GROMACS .gro file of C-alpha atoms in nm:
model
  301
    1MET     CA    1  18.735  -6.422   9.492
    2LYS     CA    2  18.497  -6.623   9.711
    3LEU     CA    3  18.475  -6.321   9.953
    4ILE     CA    4  18.393  -6.086   9.662
    5LYS     CA    5  18.116  -6.335   9.548
    6ARG     CA    6  17.971  -6.355   9.903
    7LEU     CA    7  17.975  -5.969   9.926
    8PHE     CA    8  17.805  -5.942   9.588
    9VAL     CA    9  17.529  -6.177   9.699
   10PHE     CA   10  17.497  -6.008  10.033
   11PHE     CA   11  17.461  -5.671   9.868
   12PHE     CA   12  17.179  -5.773   9.627
   13SER     CA   13  17.008  -5.963   9.909
   14VAL     CA   14  16.990  -5.628  10.100
   15ILE     CA   15  16.864  -5.448   9.798
   16SER     CA   16  16.593  -5.712   9.747
   17ILE     CA   17  16.487  -5.671  10.105
   18LEU     CA   18  16.466  -5.305  10.077
   19ASN     CA   19  16.269  -5.321   9.762
   20VAL     CA   20  16.022  -5.563   9.919
   21ASN     CA   21  15.976  -5.333  10.218
   22ALA     CA   22  15.951  -5.018  10.013
   23GLN     CA   23  15.611  -4.885   9.914
   24ASP     CA   24  15.551  -4.836   9.546
   25SER     CA   25  15.386  -4.491   9.477
   26LYS     CA   26  15.370  -4.510   9.110
   27PHE     CA   27  15.037  -4.660   9.087
   28LEU     CA   28  14.890  -4.355   9.277
   29SER     CA   29  14.915  -4.144   8.956
   30HIS     CA   30  14.610  -4.328   8.838
   31LEU     CA   31  14.396  -4.186   9.117
   32VAL     CA   32  14.450  -3.811   9.007
   33ASP     CA   33  14.394  -3.604   8.695
   34SER     CA   34  14.753  -3.492   8.725
   35LEU     CA   35  15.040  -3.519   8.976
   36PRO     CA   36  15.070  -3.257   9.257
   37ASN     CA   37  15.379  -3.071   9.146
   38GLY     CA   38  15.385  -2.868   9.463
   39LYS     CA   39  15.000  -2.811   9.484
   40PRO     CA   40  14.737  -3.030   9.632
   41VAL     CA   41  14.525  -3.238   9.387
   42TYR     CA   42  14.199  -3.409   9.436
   43VAL     CA   43  14.202  -3.791   9.465
   44ASN     CA   44  13.940  -3.940   9.245
   45PHE     CA   45  13.818  -4.204   9.495
   46GLU     CA   46  13.490  -4.354   9.387
   47VAL     CA   47  13.202  -4.291   9.631
   48GLU     CA   48  12.827  -4.343   9.620
   49GLU     CA   49  12.618  -4.030   9.570
   50GLY     CA   50  12.597  -3.822   9.882
   51PHE     CA   51  12.900  -3.974  10.031
   52MET     CA   52  13.253  -3.839  10.066
   53ALA     CA   53  13.604  -3.999  10.099
   54THR     CA   54  13.761  -3.864  10.410
   55GLU     CA   55  13.994  -3.951  10.707
   56ARG     CA   56  14.327  -4.121  10.709
   57ILE     CA   57  14.389  -4.389  10.434
   58ALA     CA   58  14.608  -4.703  10.425
   59ILE     CA   59  14.807  -4.844  10.143
   60THR     CA   60  14.969  -5.196  10.132
   61ASN     CA   61  15.349  -5.245  10.094
   62ASN     CA   62  15.327  -5.337   9.715
   63GLY     CA   63  15.116  -5.024   9.659
   64LYS     CA   64  14.845  -5.221   9.488
   65SER     CA   65  14.569  -5.224   9.741
   66LEU     CA   66  14.439  -4.903   9.919
   67PHE     CA   67  14.182  -4.874  10.188
   68TYR     CA   68  13.975  -4.560  10.264
   69GLY     CA   69  13.674  -4.433  10.447
   70ILE     CA   70  13.343  -4.312  10.287
   71ARG     CA   71  13.072  -4.140  10.491
   72ASN     CA   72  12.763  -3.935  10.422
   73GLY     CA   73  12.810  -3.686  10.706
   74TYR     CA   74  12.957  -3.634  11.061
   75ASP     CA   75  12.647  -3.658  11.275
   76SER     CA   76  12.504  -3.934  11.493
   77ILE     CA   77  12.288  -4.084  11.228
   78SER     CA   78  12.552  -4.076  10.939
   79LYS     CA   79  12.657  -4.391  10.762
   80ALA     CA   80  13.042  -4.462  10.735
   81HIS     CA   81  13.223  -4.762  10.579
   82ILE     CA   82  13.590  -4.863  10.489
   83VAL     CA   83  13.635  -4.977  10.138
   84ARG     CA   84  13.919  -5.132   9.940
   85ILE     CA   85  14.031  -5.077   9.589
   86ASP     CA   86  14.306  -5.280   9.401
   87TYR     CA   87  14.526  -5.187   9.124
   88GLU     CA   88  14.463  -5.441   8.842
   89ASN     CA   89  14.540  -5.430   8.460
   90LYS     CA   90  14.692  -5.083   8.482
   91LYS     CA   91  14.392  -4.943   8.666
   92TRP     CA   92  14.204  -4.900   8.997
   93VAL     CA   93  13.912  -5.140   9.018
   94GLU     CA   94  13.564  -5.057   9.172
   95PRO     CA   95  13.574  -5.028   9.549
   96LYS     CA   96  13.443  -5.302   9.772
   97ILE     CA   97  13.311  -5.258  10.144
   98VAL     CA   98  13.548  -5.429  10.383
   99PHE     CA   99  13.417  -5.295  10.718
  100ALA     CA  100  13.053  -5.162  10.721
  101ASP     CA  101  12.943  -4.903  10.984
  102SER     CA  102  13.284  -4.815  11.083
  103SER     CA  103  13.409  -4.458  11.070
  104GLY     CA  104  13.739  -4.500  10.881
  105ALA     CA  105  14.090  -4.401  10.948
  106PRO     CA  106  14.233  -4.738  10.876
  107SER     CA  107  14.605  -4.832  10.930
  108PHE     CA  108  14.806  -5.152  10.898
  109SER     CA  109  15.033  -5.330  11.139
  110LYS     CA  110  15.390  -5.363  11.003
  111ASN     CA  111  15.330  -5.711  10.867
  112GLU     CA  112  14.995  -5.606  10.738
  113LYS     CA  113  14.814  -5.894  10.916
  114THR     CA  114  14.623  -5.665  11.142
  115MET     CA  115  14.411  -5.353  11.061
  116TYR     CA  116  14.329  -5.082  11.309
  117PHE     CA  117  14.043  -4.829  11.253
  118GLN     CA  118  13.774  -4.622  11.431
  119TYR     CA  119  13.478  -4.777  11.576
  120ASP     CA  120  13.254  -4.463  11.567
  121HIS     CA  121  13.284  -4.084  11.507
  122SER     CA  122  13.158  -3.961  11.846
  123ILE     CA  123  13.358  -3.735  12.069
  124SER     CA  124  13.501  -4.051  12.232
  125PRO     CA  125  13.581  -4.293  11.950
  126LYS     CA  126  13.730  -4.639  12.022
  127GLY     CA  127  14.015  -4.779  11.839
  128ILE     CA  128  13.955  -5.137  11.714
  129SER     CA  129  14.152  -5.400  11.524
  130SER     CA  130  14.080  -5.688  11.299
  131VAL     CA  131  14.310  -5.967  11.198
  132LYS     CA  132  14.355  -6.078  10.846
  133ALA     CA  133  14.198  -6.430  10.755
  134LYS     CA  134  14.189  -6.645  10.457
  135ASP     CA  135  13.826  -6.547  10.385
  136GLY     CA  136  13.859  -6.179  10.478
  137TRP     CA  137  13.909  -6.013  10.823
  138SER     CA  138  13.814  -6.125  11.165
  139ILE     CA  139  13.537  -5.974  11.380
  140PRO     CA  140  13.692  -5.640  11.507
  141LYS     CA  141  13.783  -5.609  11.873
  142VAL     CA  142  13.834  -5.298  12.095
  143PHE     CA  143  14.216  -5.234  12.142
  144LEU     CA  144  14.201  -5.167  12.517
  145ASP     CA  145  13.874  -5.170  12.711
  146SER     CA  146  14.023  -4.962  12.985
  147LEU     CA  147  14.065  -4.673  12.745
  148LYS     CA  148  13.783  -4.421  12.746
  149LYS     CA  149  13.886  -4.281  12.410
  150SER     CA  150  14.151  -4.420  12.160
  151HIS     CA  151  14.123  -4.200  11.848
  152TYR     CA  152  14.328  -4.282  11.522
  153MET     CA  153  14.487  -4.606  11.642
  154GLN     CA  154  14.809  -4.691  11.473
  155SER     CA  155  15.079  -4.954  11.521
  156PRO     CA  156  15.386  -4.894  11.304
  157LYS     CA  157  15.601  -5.156  11.493
  158LYS     CA  158  15.530  -5.482  11.676
  159ASN     CA  159  15.414  -5.404  12.036
  160SER     CA  160  15.414  -5.032  11.985
  161TYR     CA  161  15.082  -4.862  11.942
  162TYR     CA  162  14.959  -4.494  11.921
  163TYR     CA  163  14.629  -4.322  11.984
  164SER     CA  164  14.503  -3.971  12.086
  165ALA     CA  165  14.279  -3.889  12.373
  166GLY     CA  166  14.224  -3.620  12.643
  167THR     CA  167  14.481  -3.608  12.926
  168LYS     CA  168  14.415  -3.754  13.264
  169ASP     CA  169  14.348  -3.418  13.415
  170ASP     CA  170  14.141  -3.237  13.137
  171ASP     CA  171  13.944  -3.402  12.851
  172LYS     CA  172  13.965  -3.085  12.659
  173ILE     CA  173  14.358  -3.105  12.652
  174GLN     CA  174  14.442  -3.371  12.394
  175ASP     CA  175  14.758  -3.575  12.359
  176ILE     CA  176  14.895  -3.849  12.150
  177PHE     CA  177  14.979  -4.154  12.358
  178GLN     CA  178  15.219  -4.443  12.301
  179VAL     CA  179  15.156  -4.793  12.429
  180LEU     CA  180  15.438  -5.028  12.467
  181VAL     CA  181  15.346  -5.397  12.533
  182SER     CA  182  15.580  -5.664  12.662
  183LYS     CA  183  15.543  -5.982  12.863
  184LYS     CA  184  15.611  -5.798  13.182
  185ALA     CA  185  15.395  -5.487  13.157
  186THR     CA  186  15.182  -5.260  12.932
  187VAL     CA  187  15.318  -4.907  12.960
  188ILE     CA  188  15.126  -4.600  12.829
  189MET     CA  189  15.319  -4.269  12.790
  190ASN     CA  190  15.193  -3.929  12.657
  191LEU     CA  191  15.406  -3.747  12.411
  192GLY     CA  192  15.360  -3.397  12.560
  193PHE     CA  193  15.178  -3.217  12.278
  194ASN     CA  194  14.889  -3.099  12.509
  195ILE     CA  195  14.675  -2.945  12.252
  196LYS     CA  196  14.341  -2.770  12.343
  197GLY     CA  197  14.036  -2.933  12.152
  198ASP     CA  198  13.834  -3.243  12.126
  199TRP     CA  199  14.073  -3.474  11.929
  200ILE     CA  200  14.396  -3.501  11.733
  201ASP     CA  201  14.407  -3.677  11.400
  202PHE     CA  202  14.772  -3.805  11.342
  203TYR     CA  203  15.006  -4.018  11.129
  204VAL     CA  204  15.314  -4.195  11.271
  205SER     CA  205  15.597  -4.291  11.031
  206PRO     CA  206  15.688  -4.663  11.020
  207ASP     CA  207  16.021  -4.586  11.187
  208GLU     CA  208  15.845  -4.369  11.446
  209SER     CA  209  16.080  -4.085  11.355
  210PHE     CA  210  15.805  -3.825  11.281
  211ILE     CA  211  15.435  -3.760  11.343
  212VAL     CA  212  15.206  -3.553  11.117
  213LEU     CA  213  14.927  -3.409  11.343
  214LEU     CA  214  14.622  -3.185  11.346
  215ILE     CA  215  14.625  -2.869  11.550
  216ASN     CA  216  14.386  -2.563  11.541
  217GLN     CA  217  14.532  -2.266  11.365
  218LYS     CA  218  14.562  -2.081  11.701
  219ASN     CA  219  14.800  -2.349  11.807
  220ASN     CA  220  14.706  -2.433  12.165
  221GLY     CA  221  14.447  -2.153  12.174
  222GLU     CA  222  14.077  -2.191  12.269
  223SER     CA  223  13.901  -2.515  12.226
  224TYR     CA  224  13.768  -2.538  11.871
  225GLU     CA  225  13.443  -2.660  11.716
  226PHE     CA  226  13.424  -2.958  11.468
  227HIS     CA  227  13.403  -2.753  11.158
  228SER     CA  228  13.701  -2.536  11.228
  229LYS     CA  229  14.025  -2.390  11.090
  230THR     CA  230  14.272  -2.679  11.155
  231ASP     CA  231  14.621  -2.705  11.016
  232LEU     CA  232  14.864  -3.005  10.962
  233PHE     CA  233  15.191  -2.987  11.162
  234ILE     CA  234  15.482  -3.221  11.189
  235SER     CA  235  15.695  -3.319  11.488
  236PHE     CA  236  16.017  -3.512  11.498
  237VAL     CA  237  16.161  -3.741  11.753
  238ARG     CA  238  16.476  -3.634  11.931
  239GLN     CA  239  16.770  -3.841  12.014
  240ASN     CA  240  16.646  -3.854  12.378
  241GLY     CA  241  16.314  -3.984  12.279
  242SER     CA  242  16.126  -3.664  12.327
  243TRP     CA  243  15.935  -3.490  12.051
  244SER     CA  244  16.007  -3.166  11.884
  245LYS     CA  245  15.768  -2.866  11.894
  246PRO     CA  246  15.529  -2.926  11.602
  247VAL     CA  247  15.612  -2.731  11.277
  248ASN     CA  248  15.336  -2.611  11.049
  249LEU     CA  249  15.358  -2.803  10.710
  250GLY     CA  250  15.290  -2.459  10.529
  251LYS     CA  251  15.067  -2.283  10.300
  252GLU     CA  252  15.090  -2.549  10.033
  253VAL     CA  253  14.886  -2.777  10.251
  254ASN     CA  254  14.706  -2.556  10.494
  255GLY     CA  255  14.450  -2.308  10.352
  256SER     CA  256  14.544  -2.389   9.996
  257VAL     CA  257  14.219  -2.599   9.955
  258SER     CA  258  14.036  -2.496  10.258
  259PRO     CA  259  14.086  -2.381  10.619
  260TRP     CA  260  13.985  -2.715  10.766
  261ASN     CA  261  14.229  -3.006  10.700
  262TRP     CA  262  14.263  -3.334  10.881
  263GLY     CA  263  14.321  -3.716  10.838
  264PRO     CA  264  14.694  -3.728  10.733
  265TYR     CA  265  14.867  -4.012  10.570
  266VAL     CA  266  15.218  -4.024  10.432
  267THR     CA  267  15.346  -4.288  10.182
  268ASP     CA  268  15.629  -4.493  10.320
  269ASP     CA  269  15.883  -4.351  10.082
  270LYS     CA  270  15.778  -3.989  10.197
  271LYS     CA  271  15.672  -3.913   9.844
  272TYR     CA  272  15.309  -3.809   9.900
  273LEU     CA  273  15.099  -3.669  10.181
  274PHE     CA  274  14.732  -3.749  10.170
  275PHE     CA  275  14.480  -3.552  10.385
  276SER     CA  276  14.120  -3.455  10.386
  277SER     CA  277  13.986  -3.106  10.336
  278TRP     CA  278  13.644  -2.948  10.360
  279SER     CA  279  13.600  -2.726  10.059
  280LYS     CA  280  13.343  -2.713   9.771
  281LYS     CA  281  13.488  -3.044   9.674
  282VAL     CA  282  13.505  -3.227  10.011
  283GLY     CA  283  13.732  -3.525  10.005
  284THR     CA  284  14.098  -3.658   9.994
  285TYR     CA  285  14.377  -3.454   9.855
  286MET     CA  286  14.739  -3.562   9.768
  287ILE     CA  287  15.058  -3.335   9.761
  288ASP     CA  288  15.436  -3.390   9.733
  289PHE     CA  289  15.555  -3.450  10.087
  290GLU     CA  290  15.941  -3.466  10.079
  291PRO     CA  291  15.989  -3.090  10.016
  292LEU     CA  292  15.761  -3.018  10.306
  293TYR     CA  293  15.935  -3.270  10.521
  294ASN     CA  294  16.283  -3.121  10.454
  295ARG     CA  295  16.172  -2.773  10.507
  296ALA     CA  296  16.011  -2.842  10.834
  297LYS     CA  297  16.316  -3.043  10.954
  298SER     CA  298  16.545  -2.734  10.879
  299LYS     CA  299  16.324  -2.550  11.130
  300LEU     CA  300  16.371  -2.769  11.423
  301ASP     CA  301  16.405  -2.611  11.766
   0.00000   0.00000   0.00000
């Protein structure tokens, strides 16, 4: 009888832990006019007149705080900030600027005590980080000074970091790099995508089992201009640690809003994919992700 009680307590302890770590997506319905139902829907992020909400977003584990980037363009004189909204009293409250003069793409560390984001939106952006403090966030610091470029910084696990940049031999060939940090050494490995272009926007899942990434529609074709035809693909990690050939996420995402899609983010429960799209209504869109994930996984090489 004591053994049964212990197993019972253990079972509910595990369930509680899983629930704490699971991201709650139900509050996201208050950001859209209607749920996706297989088609992208525009996310009603509040922005100043003349600004747009684009690039990767970040959502806290409890689902009640969301960070997103706003900007008034993509040139050298554009203004860009990271703002925060909170879910209170059954609605999302007015956004507050958290990091001014930054170009967005926020992401959390696993314990949510550190935030990574873009320093600028030039062709060689630097990934920076800020640590959570009692009165806000610390002064941002560059991740690794030795890196010429560290685009779309992310750290899904402790001592494991990802960024995209040009390869050592050719700055027009982009790849995603993983940085593993230990007491003995800092090891940087490229994942082997080798995509022609100037950058790769991407999102790494919390368990590092898949990556959603941006590739021009020609798929390793000629280098593309900034306003271009770009699709979102997904790659899965193999048992040997290598990554599968990227699979196009399909017409539901790519081309359904506009030919130019970027800035992916997936909720931890795989329920929704957020992405930026350049159409008559430039901004962030949301679509059901799990069906796209399952279909792509069935096409693995």
